[in-house]
mmCIF file of C-alpha atoms and ligand atoms in Angstrom:
data_model
loop_
_atom_site.group_PDB
_atom_site.id
_atom_site.type_symbol
_atom_site.label_atom_id
_atom_site.label_comp_id
_atom_site.label_asym_id
_atom_site.label_seq_id
_atom_site.Cartn_x
_atom_site.Cartn_y
_atom_site.Cartn_z
ATOM 1 C CA MET A 1 -1.896 -53.650 -4.051
ATOM 2 C CA SER A 2 0.031 -55.967 -1.796
ATOM 3 C CA TRP A 3 3.296 -55.362 -3.597
ATOM 4 C CA LEU A 4 2.790 -51.613 -3.283
ATOM 5 C CA THR A 5 1.706 -51.603 0.348
ATOM 6 C CA ASP A 6 3.950 -54.396 1.575
ATOM 7 C CA TYR A 7 7.134 -53.603 -0.259
ATOM 8 C CA VAL A 8 7.286 -50.176 -1.892
ATOM 9 C CA ARG A 9 5.771 -48.110 0.915
ATOM 10 C CA PRO A 10 7.985 -49.508 3.716
ATOM 11 C CA LYS A 11 10.981 -49.075 1.426
ATOM 12 C CA ILE A 12 10.131 -45.391 0.908
ATOM 13 C CA ARG A 13 9.611 -44.998 4.652
ATOM 14 C CA THR A 14 13.010 -46.506 5.331
ATOM 15 C CA LEU A 15 14.623 -44.204 2.813
ATOM 16 C CA LEU A 16 12.937 -41.171 4.366
ATOM 17 C CA GLY A 17 13.619 -42.418 7.870
ATOM 18 C CA GLN A 18 17.333 -42.571 7.221
ATOM 19 C CA ARG A 19 17.497 -38.843 6.548
ATOM 20 C CA PRO A 20 18.659 -36.782 9.485
ATOM 21 C CA ASP A 21 15.860 -35.133 11.441
ATOM 22 C CA ILE A 22 15.380 -31.542 10.392
ATOM 23 C CA PRO A 23 13.441 -29.332 12.814
ATOM 24 C CA GLU A 24 10.253 -28.166 11.113
ATOM 25 C CA ASN A 25 10.711 -24.445 11.577
ATOM 26 C CA LEU A 26 14.400 -24.196 10.800
ATOM 27 C CA TRP A 27 13.699 -22.439 7.500
ATOM 28 C CA SER A 28 10.976 -20.038 6.493
ATOM 29 C CA GLN A 29 9.895 -19.229 2.965
ATOM 30 C CA CYS A 30 9.455 -15.625 1.897
ATOM 31 C CA LEU A 31 6.003 -15.072 0.390
ATOM 32 C CA SER A 32 7.368 -12.413 -1.942
ATOM 33 C CA CYS A 33 10.598 -13.770 -3.463
ATOM 34 C CA GLU A 34 9.893 -17.405 -2.466
ATOM 35 C CA GLN A 35 13.472 -17.855 -1.261
ATOM 36 C CA MET A 36 14.202 -19.800 1.899
ATOM 37 C CA VAL A 37 15.441 -17.811 4.887
ATOM 38 C CA PHE A 38 17.001 -19.253 8.022
ATOM 39 C CA THR A 39 14.288 -18.639 10.657
ATOM 40 C CA LYS A 40 16.730 -17.417 13.308
ATOM 41 C CA GLU A 41 18.214 -15.002 10.800
ATOM 42 C CA LEU A 42 14.699 -13.828 9.893
ATOM 43 C CA GLU A 43 13.770 -13.217 13.522
ATOM 44 C CA LYS A 44 16.992 -11.313 14.084
ATOM 45 C CA ASN A 45 16.048 -9.154 11.094
ATOM 46 C CA LEU A 46 12.576 -8.436 12.644
ATOM 47 C CA ARG A 47 10.821 -10.709 10.127
ATOM 48 C CA VAL A 48 12.056 -8.751 7.122
ATOM 49 C CA CYS A 49 13.254 -11.029 4.288
ATOM 50 C CA THR A 50 17.052 -10.914 4.079
ATOM 51 C CA HIS A 51 16.888 -11.479 0.285
ATOM 52 C CA CYS A 52 14.238 -9.033 -0.971
ATOM 53 C CA GLY A 53 13.329 -6.876 2.036
ATOM 54 C CA HIS A 54 9.723 -8.056 2.115
ATOM 55 C CA HIS A 55 8.087 -7.197 5.457
ATOM 56 C CA MET A 56 6.319 -10.273 6.823
ATOM 57 C CA ARG A 57 3.517 -9.821 9.325
ATOM 58 C CA GLY A 58 4.432 -9.708 12.982
ATOM 59 C CA THR A 59 2.373 -10.406 16.080
ATOM 60 C CA ALA A 60 1.296 -7.669 18.484
ATOM 61 C CA LEU A 61 3.760 -8.905 21.110
ATOM 62 C CA GLU A 62 6.618 -8.925 18.577
ATOM 63 C CA ARG A 63 5.727 -5.300 17.779
ATOM 64 C CA LEU A 64 6.127 -4.322 21.421
ATOM 65 C CA ALA A 65 9.468 -6.110 21.644
ATOM 66 C CA TRP A 66 10.702 -4.489 18.411
ATOM 67 C CA THR A 67 9.634 -1.009 19.523
ATOM 68 C CA PHE A 68 10.601 -0.666 23.165
ATOM 69 C CA ASP A 69 14.150 -0.568 24.504
ATOM 70 C CA GLU A 70 15.917 -3.785 25.446
ATOM 71 C CA ASP A 71 15.080 -3.358 29.131
ATOM 72 C CA GLY A 72 11.467 -4.250 28.394
ATOM 73 C CA PHE A 73 7.990 -2.852 28.810
ATOM 74 C CA THR A 74 4.941 -3.183 31.036
ATOM 75 C CA ARG A 75 1.685 -4.423 29.597
ATOM 76 C CA ILE A 76 -1.539 -3.126 31.085
ATOM 77 C CA GLU A 77 -4.786 -4.971 31.561
ATOM 78 C CA LEU A 78 -7.473 -3.618 29.255
ATOM 79 C CA PRO A 79 -11.064 -2.949 30.340
ATOM 80 C CA LYS A 80 -13.476 -5.830 29.840
ATOM 81 C CA ALA A 81 -15.987 -5.308 27.048
ATOM 82 C CA PRO A 82 -19.418 -6.970 26.890
ATOM 83 C CA ALA A 83 -18.869 -10.411 25.348
ATOM 84 C CA ASP A 84 -21.088 -11.270 22.398
ATOM 85 C CA PRO A 85 -23.601 -8.395 22.822
ATOM 86 C CA LEU A 86 -25.813 -9.630 19.959
ATOM 87 C CA SER A 87 -25.580 -13.396 20.674
ATOM 88 C CA PHE A 88 -24.306 -13.584 17.113
ATOM 89 C CA ARG A 89 -23.995 -16.779 15.176
ATOM 90 C CA ASP A 90 -22.862 -17.509 11.594
ATOM 91 C CA GLN A 91 -21.396 -20.950 10.886
ATOM 92 C CA LYS A 92 -20.151 -20.806 14.455
ATOM 93 C CA ARG A 93 -21.180 -18.916 17.556
ATOM 94 C CA TYR A 94 -19.252 -15.696 18.102
ATOM 95 C CA SER A 95 -18.487 -16.807 21.663
ATOM 96 C CA GLU A 96 -16.852 -19.915 20.213
ATOM 97 C CA ARG A 97 -14.822 -17.878 17.710
ATOM 98 C CA LEU A 98 -13.619 -15.709 20.598
ATOM 99 C CA ARG A 99 -12.619 -18.753 22.619
ATOM 100 C CA GLU A 100 -10.658 -20.157 19.668
ATOM 101 C CA ALA A 101 -8.924 -16.859 18.943
ATOM 102 C CA ARG A 102 -7.951 -16.500 22.611
ATOM 103 C CA ALA A 103 -6.493 -20.008 22.676
ATOM 104 C CA LYS A 104 -4.586 -19.393 19.415
ATOM 105 C CA THR A 105 -3.064 -16.024 20.302
ATOM 106 C CA GLY A 106 -2.976 -16.118 24.112
ATOM 107 C CA LEU A 107 -4.550 -12.635 24.068
ATOM 108 C CA GLU A 108 -7.948 -11.437 25.348
ATOM 109 C CA ASP A 109 -8.726 -9.570 22.131
ATOM 110 C CA ALA A 110 -7.049 -8.035 19.077
ATOM 111 C CA LEU A 111 -5.109 -5.311 20.922
ATOM 112 C CA VAL A 112 -2.267 -5.090 23.429
ATOM 113 C CA VAL A 113 -1.180 -1.937 25.233
ATOM 114 C CA ALA A 114 2.094 -1.367 27.044
ATOM 115 C CA HIS A 115 4.305 1.432 28.308
ATOM 116 C CA GLY A 116 8.062 1.665 28.471
ATOM 117 C CA THR A 117 10.878 3.615 26.894
ATOM 118 C CA ILE A 118 11.939 4.109 23.283
ATOM 119 C CA ALA A 119 15.573 5.250 23.186
ATOM 120 C CA GLY A 120 15.133 6.405 26.779
ATOM 121 C CA GLN A 121 11.927 8.378 26.130
ATOM 122 C CA HIS A 122 8.745 7.242 27.840
ATOM 123 C CA ALA A 123 5.928 6.165 25.503
ATOM 124 C CA VAL A 124 2.680 4.213 25.414
ATOM 125 C CA VAL A 125 2.338 1.724 22.561
ATOM 126 C CA ALA A 126 -0.813 -0.055 21.394
ATOM 127 C CA ALA A 127 -0.420 -2.879 18.880
ATOM 128 C CA MET A 128 -3.161 -4.695 17.004
ATOM 129 C CA GLU A 129 -3.048 -8.464 16.557
ATOM 130 C CA PHE A 130 -4.077 -9.526 13.059
ATOM 131 C CA GLY A 131 -4.060 -13.172 14.143
ATOM 132 C CA PHE A 132 -7.020 -12.466 16.448
ATOM 133 C CA MET A 133 -10.059 -12.610 14.121
ATOM 134 C CA GLY A 134 -8.253 -10.560 11.454
ATOM 135 C CA GLY A 135 -7.463 -7.776 13.932
ATOM 136 C CA SER A 136 -11.115 -6.770 13.710
ATOM 137 C CA MET A 137 -12.329 -3.902 15.883
ATOM 138 C CA GLY A 138 -15.130 -4.658 18.315
ATOM 139 C CA ALA A 139 -15.935 -3.093 21.687
ATOM 140 C CA ALA A 140 -12.802 -4.585 23.301
ATOM 141 C CA VAL A 141 -10.443 -2.979 20.767
ATOM 142 C CA GLY A 142 -12.314 0.334 21.050
ATOM 143 C CA GLU A 143 -12.032 0.216 24.857
ATOM 144 C CA GLY A 144 -8.363 -0.693 24.503
ATOM 145 C CA ILE A 145 -7.559 2.285 22.259
ATOM 146 C CA LEU A 146 -9.348 4.579 24.720
ATOM 147 C CA ALA A 147 -7.464 3.014 27.650
ATOM 148 C CA ALA A 148 -4.174 3.543 25.780
ATOM 149 C CA ALA A 149 -5.010 7.210 25.170
ATOM 150 C CA ARG A 150 -5.997 7.727 28.839
ATOM 151 C CA LEU A 151 -2.773 6.060 29.964
ATOM 152 C CA ALA A 152 -0.747 8.332 27.661
ATOM 153 C CA VAL A 153 -2.523 11.402 29.098
ATOM 154 C CA LEU A 154 -1.929 10.224 32.689
ATOM 155 C CA GLN A 155 1.734 9.556 32.033
ATOM 156 C CA GLU A 156 2.118 12.634 29.804
ATOM 157 C CA ALA A 157 3.620 10.355 27.191
ATOM 158 C CA PRO A 158 3.156 10.085 23.430
ATOM 159 C CA LEU A 159 0.916 7.325 22.064
ATOM 160 C CA ILE A 160 2.067 5.128 19.212
ATOM 161 C CA VAL A 161 -0.435 2.756 17.614
ATOM 162 C CA PHE A 162 0.537 -0.083 15.274
ATOM 163 C CA THR A 163 -2.497 -0.976 13.184
ATOM 164 C CA ALA A 164 -3.214 -4.335 11.515
ATOM 165 C CA SER A 165 -6.860 -4.928 10.880
ATOM 166 C CA GLY A 166 -9.474 -6.111 8.426
ATOM 167 C CA GLY A 167 -11.882 -3.501 9.812
ATOM 168 C CA ALA A 168 -15.008 -3.663 11.943
ATOM 169 C CA ARG A 169 -15.940 -6.907 13.696
ATOM 170 C CA MET A 170 -19.119 -7.940 11.943
ATOM 171 C CA GLN A 171 -20.169 -10.220 14.821
ATOM 172 C CA GLU A 172 -20.729 -7.097 16.930
ATOM 173 C CA GLY A 173 -22.772 -5.268 14.291
ATOM 174 C CA ALA A 174 -23.563 -1.657 15.201
ATOM 175 C CA VAL A 175 -21.588 -1.977 18.475
ATOM 176 C CA SER A 176 -18.506 -2.458 16.331
ATOM 177 C CA LEU A 177 -19.294 0.610 14.212
ATOM 178 C CA MET A 178 -19.672 2.680 17.396
ATOM 179 C CA GLN A 179 -15.962 2.114 18.019
ATOM 180 C CA MET A 180 -15.155 4.441 15.122
ATOM 181 C CA PRO A 181 -16.368 7.602 16.949
ATOM 182 C CA ARG A 182 -15.067 6.225 20.273
ATOM 183 C CA THR A 183 -11.532 5.765 18.980
ATOM 184 C CA THR A 184 -11.786 9.205 17.379
ATOM 185 C CA ILE A 185 -12.416 10.531 20.896
ATOM 186 C CA ALA A 186 -9.230 8.750 21.988
ATOM 187 C CA ALA A 187 -7.296 10.711 19.359
ATOM 188 C CA MET A 188 -8.986 13.920 20.602
ATOM 189 C CA LEU A 189 -7.895 13.219 24.204
ATOM 190 C CA LEU A 190 -4.273 13.280 23.072
ATOM 191 C CA LYS A 191 -4.793 16.409 21.032
ATOM 192 C CA GLU A 192 -6.361 18.222 24.001
ATOM 193 C CA ALA A 193 -3.411 17.206 26.184
ATOM 194 C CA ALA A 194 -0.979 18.338 23.431
ATOM 195 C CA LEU A 195 0.622 14.903 23.300
ATOM 196 C CA PRO A 196 1.951 13.326 20.100
ATOM 197 C CA PHE A 197 -0.170 10.608 18.482
ATOM 198 C CA ILE A 198 1.801 8.561 15.972
ATOM 199 C CA VAL A 199 0.177 5.889 13.819
ATOM 200 C CA VAL A 200 2.203 3.134 12.174
ATOM 201 C CA LEU A 201 0.149 1.435 9.468
ATOM 202 C CA THR A 202 1.206 -2.152 8.922
ATOM 203 C CA ASP A 203 0.008 -4.786 6.488
ATOM 204 C CA PRO A 204 -3.000 -4.891 6.239
ATOM 205 C CA THR A 205 -4.980 -1.918 7.566
ATOM 206 C CA THR A 206 -8.435 -1.652 6.044
ATOM 207 C CA GLY A 207 -12.110 -0.923 6.672
ATOM 208 C CA GLY A 208 -13.401 0.775 9.815
ATOM 209 C CA VAL A 209 -9.941 1.053 11.379
ATOM 210 C CA THR A 210 -8.674 3.048 8.376
ATOM 211 C CA ALA A 211 -11.870 5.097 8.581
ATOM 212 C CA SER A 212 -11.273 6.095 12.212
ATOM 213 C CA PHE A 213 -8.257 6.436 14.524
ATOM 214 C CA ALA A 214 -5.738 4.959 12.049
ATOM 215 C CA MET A 215 -5.893 8.103 9.902
ATOM 216 C CA LEU A 216 -5.882 10.618 12.769
ATOM 217 C CA GLY A 217 -2.214 10.490 13.766
ATOM 218 C CA ASP A 218 -0.169 13.672 13.978
ATOM 219 C CA ILE A 219 2.316 11.669 11.950
ATOM 220 C CA GLN A 220 1.298 8.804 9.690
ATOM 221 C CA ILE A 221 3.977 6.178 9.123
ATOM 222 C CA ALA A 222 3.597 3.034 7.015
ATOM 223 C CA GLU A 223 5.709 -0.069 6.623
ATOM 224 C CA PRO A 224 6.981 -0.814 3.089
ATOM 225 C CA GLY A 225 4.499 -2.670 0.909
ATOM 226 C CA ALA A 226 1.677 -2.495 3.477
ATOM 227 C CA LEU A 227 -1.864 -2.731 2.118
ATOM 228 C CA ILE A 228 -3.795 0.287 3.401
ATOM 229 C CA GLY A 229 -7.292 1.185 2.282
ATOM 230 C CA PHE A 230 -10.950 1.357 3.126
ATOM 231 C CA ALA A 231 -12.780 -0.862 0.615
ATOM 232 C CA GLY A 232 -11.094 -3.655 -1.333
ATOM 233 C CA ALA A 233 -9.582 -2.844 -4.751
ATOM 234 C CA ARG A 234 -11.979 -5.186 -6.575
ATOM 235 C CA VAL A 235 -15.046 -3.509 -5.042
ATOM 236 C CA ILE A 236 -13.720 -0.078 -6.061
ATOM 237 C CA GLU A 237 -12.967 -1.284 -9.589
ATOM 238 C CA GLN A 238 -16.483 -2.645 -9.962
ATOM 239 C CA THR A 239 -17.988 0.571 -8.622
ATOM 240 C CA VAL A 240 -15.998 3.130 -10.610
ATOM 241 C CA ARG A 241 -15.614 0.804 -13.640
ATOM 242 C CA GLU A 242 -12.002 1.740 -14.140
ATOM 243 C CA THR A 243 -8.785 -0.206 -13.875
ATOM 244 C CA LEU A 244 -6.864 0.905 -10.822
ATOM 245 C CA PRO A 245 -3.180 1.863 -11.125
ATOM 246 C CA ASP A 246 -0.377 -0.488 -10.101
ATOM 247 C CA GLY A 247 0.420 -0.454 -6.416
ATOM 248 C CA PHE A 248 -2.927 1.143 -5.558
ATOM 249 C CA GLN A 249 -3.557 1.036 -1.783
ATOM 250 C CA ARG A 250 0.078 0.198 -1.063
ATOM 251 C CA ALA A 251 2.164 2.240 1.371
ATOM 252 C CA GLU A 252 4.456 3.715 -1.320
ATOM 253 C CA TYR A 253 1.526 4.804 -3.516
ATOM 254 C CA LEU A 254 -0.195 6.446 -0.543
ATOM 255 C CA HIS A 255 3.067 8.190 0.363
ATOM 256 C CA GLU A 256 3.377 9.590 -3.165
ATOM 257 C CA HIS A 257 -0.190 10.885 -2.944
ATOM 258 C CA GLY A 258 0.154 12.483 0.478
ATOM 259 C CA ILE A 259 -1.982 10.121 2.569
ATOM 260 C CA VAL A 260 1.055 8.832 4.455
ATOM 261 C CA ASP A 261 3.880 11.039 5.755
ATOM 262 C CA MET A 262 6.672 8.502 5.583
ATOM 263 C CA VAL A 263 7.381 4.882 4.664
ATOM 264 C CA VAL A 264 9.816 3.454 7.189
ATOM 265 C CA ARG A 265 11.608 0.100 7.148
ATOM 266 C CA ARG A 266 10.928 -1.998 10.232
ATOM 267 C CA THR A 267 14.617 -2.201 11.030
ATOM 268 C CA GLU A 268 14.684 1.613 11.251
ATOM 269 C CA MET A 269 11.332 2.014 13.025
ATOM 270 C CA ARG A 270 12.553 2.271 16.614
ATOM 271 C CA GLU A 271 15.116 4.991 15.865
ATOM 272 C CA THR A 272 12.633 6.860 13.651
ATOM 273 C CA LEU A 273 10.004 6.837 16.411
ATOM 274 C CA ALA A 274 12.602 7.969 18.947
ATOM 275 C CA ARG A 275 13.653 10.825 16.664
ATOM 276 C CA LEU A 276 10.045 11.901 16.094
ATOM 277 C CA ILE A 277 9.221 11.857 19.809
ATOM 278 C CA GLY A 278 12.339 13.936 20.460
ATOM 279 C CA LEU A 279 11.322 16.443 17.763
ATOM 280 C CA LEU A 280 7.728 16.691 18.950
ATOM 281 C CA ARG A 281 8.585 16.974 22.643
ATOM 282 C CA PRO A 282 11.959 18.703 22.840
ATOM 283 C CA HIS A 283 11.212 20.229 26.278
ATOM 284 C CA VAL A 284 10.569 16.876 27.964
ATOM 285 C CA ALA A 285 13.395 15.344 29.970
ATOM 286 C CA GLN A 286 14.596 11.938 28.799
ATOM 287 C CA VAL A 287 13.621 10.202 32.013
ATOM 288 C CA PRO A 288 9.951 10.681 32.955
ATOM 289 C CA ALA A 289 8.689 11.439 36.450
ATOM 290 C CA ALA A 290 7.407 8.272 38.106
ATOM 291 C CA ALA A 291 3.933 8.045 36.630
ATOM 292 C CA GLU A 292 1.147 6.521 38.629
ATOM 293 C CA GLU A 293 -0.130 3.185 37.402
ATOM 294 C CA PRO A 294 -3.726 3.797 36.401
ATOM 295 C CA LEU A 295 -4.518 0.187 35.549
ATOM 296 C CA ALA A 296 -3.515 -3.234 36.730
ATOM 297 C CA VAL A 297 -0.271 -4.589 35.357
ATOM 298 C CA VAL A 298 -0.525 -7.800 33.372
ATOM 299 C CA GLU A 299 3.139 -8.624 33.186
ATOM 300 C CA THR A 300 6.477 -6.989 32.979
ATOM 301 C CA VAL A 301 8.584 -8.409 30.201
HETATM 302 ZN ZN1 LIG B 401 11.968 -12.298 0.066
#
């Protein structure tokens, strides 16, 4: 033991120590093709692999930055939802899980809402944060989607929602399920005001989110390769006792079968959204009338 610990280990340390310091996050590995990509290059390419085109997951704040024009956007404060309505506890208390998720993401819950311009056209964008408890939908997300729809109506702007969610938040039980009809009402508000509602399904969008507002867009867009479905493939296979086809529940498969209107690469998303808004609202001037701020401003980026 002494020879190993006293001689070999320090020797290895010295050998390793002599190597130049490499910053930890200089390179990122693509989960699809397993090739290494220069992180800066990857970020410049909106987290799409430069080798194989695989779309890596982005955060809600990255979504906002990728979607709005360079001159930035204004985030709004979302209504507070009752915290831990059931005093739920599994291995951990729900309140503790919330605290951890808030510390990890810097967000209040799994949704951010902002307004700004997309190619000069005013729009409200809501983006889900998968990193916040799997993007699960509880009362806060439901309130947030409603707030986004109300903001769009007030500003007479289209609403674009980027989904990324594992579904309902089980720690809120029936309260979480109630968000399905509530977010459906949000979609109705836009319809009544004759404003476009565009949904961009990103990887992954499943469960109660798929079963509510995520499928109610006037136009349904998906990112390449995104997993979109209600129940998991294994559960379906066990229920119907049949082998599911290749690519089942993937964006391209859903596009072929008419569930999704278009599959759009992330690098072309901003211009596609701008084109769609222009087509859906040809009578609206490029620059909007100064809309009143209905809610407190969190920050202007
Ligand atoms: Zn790749």
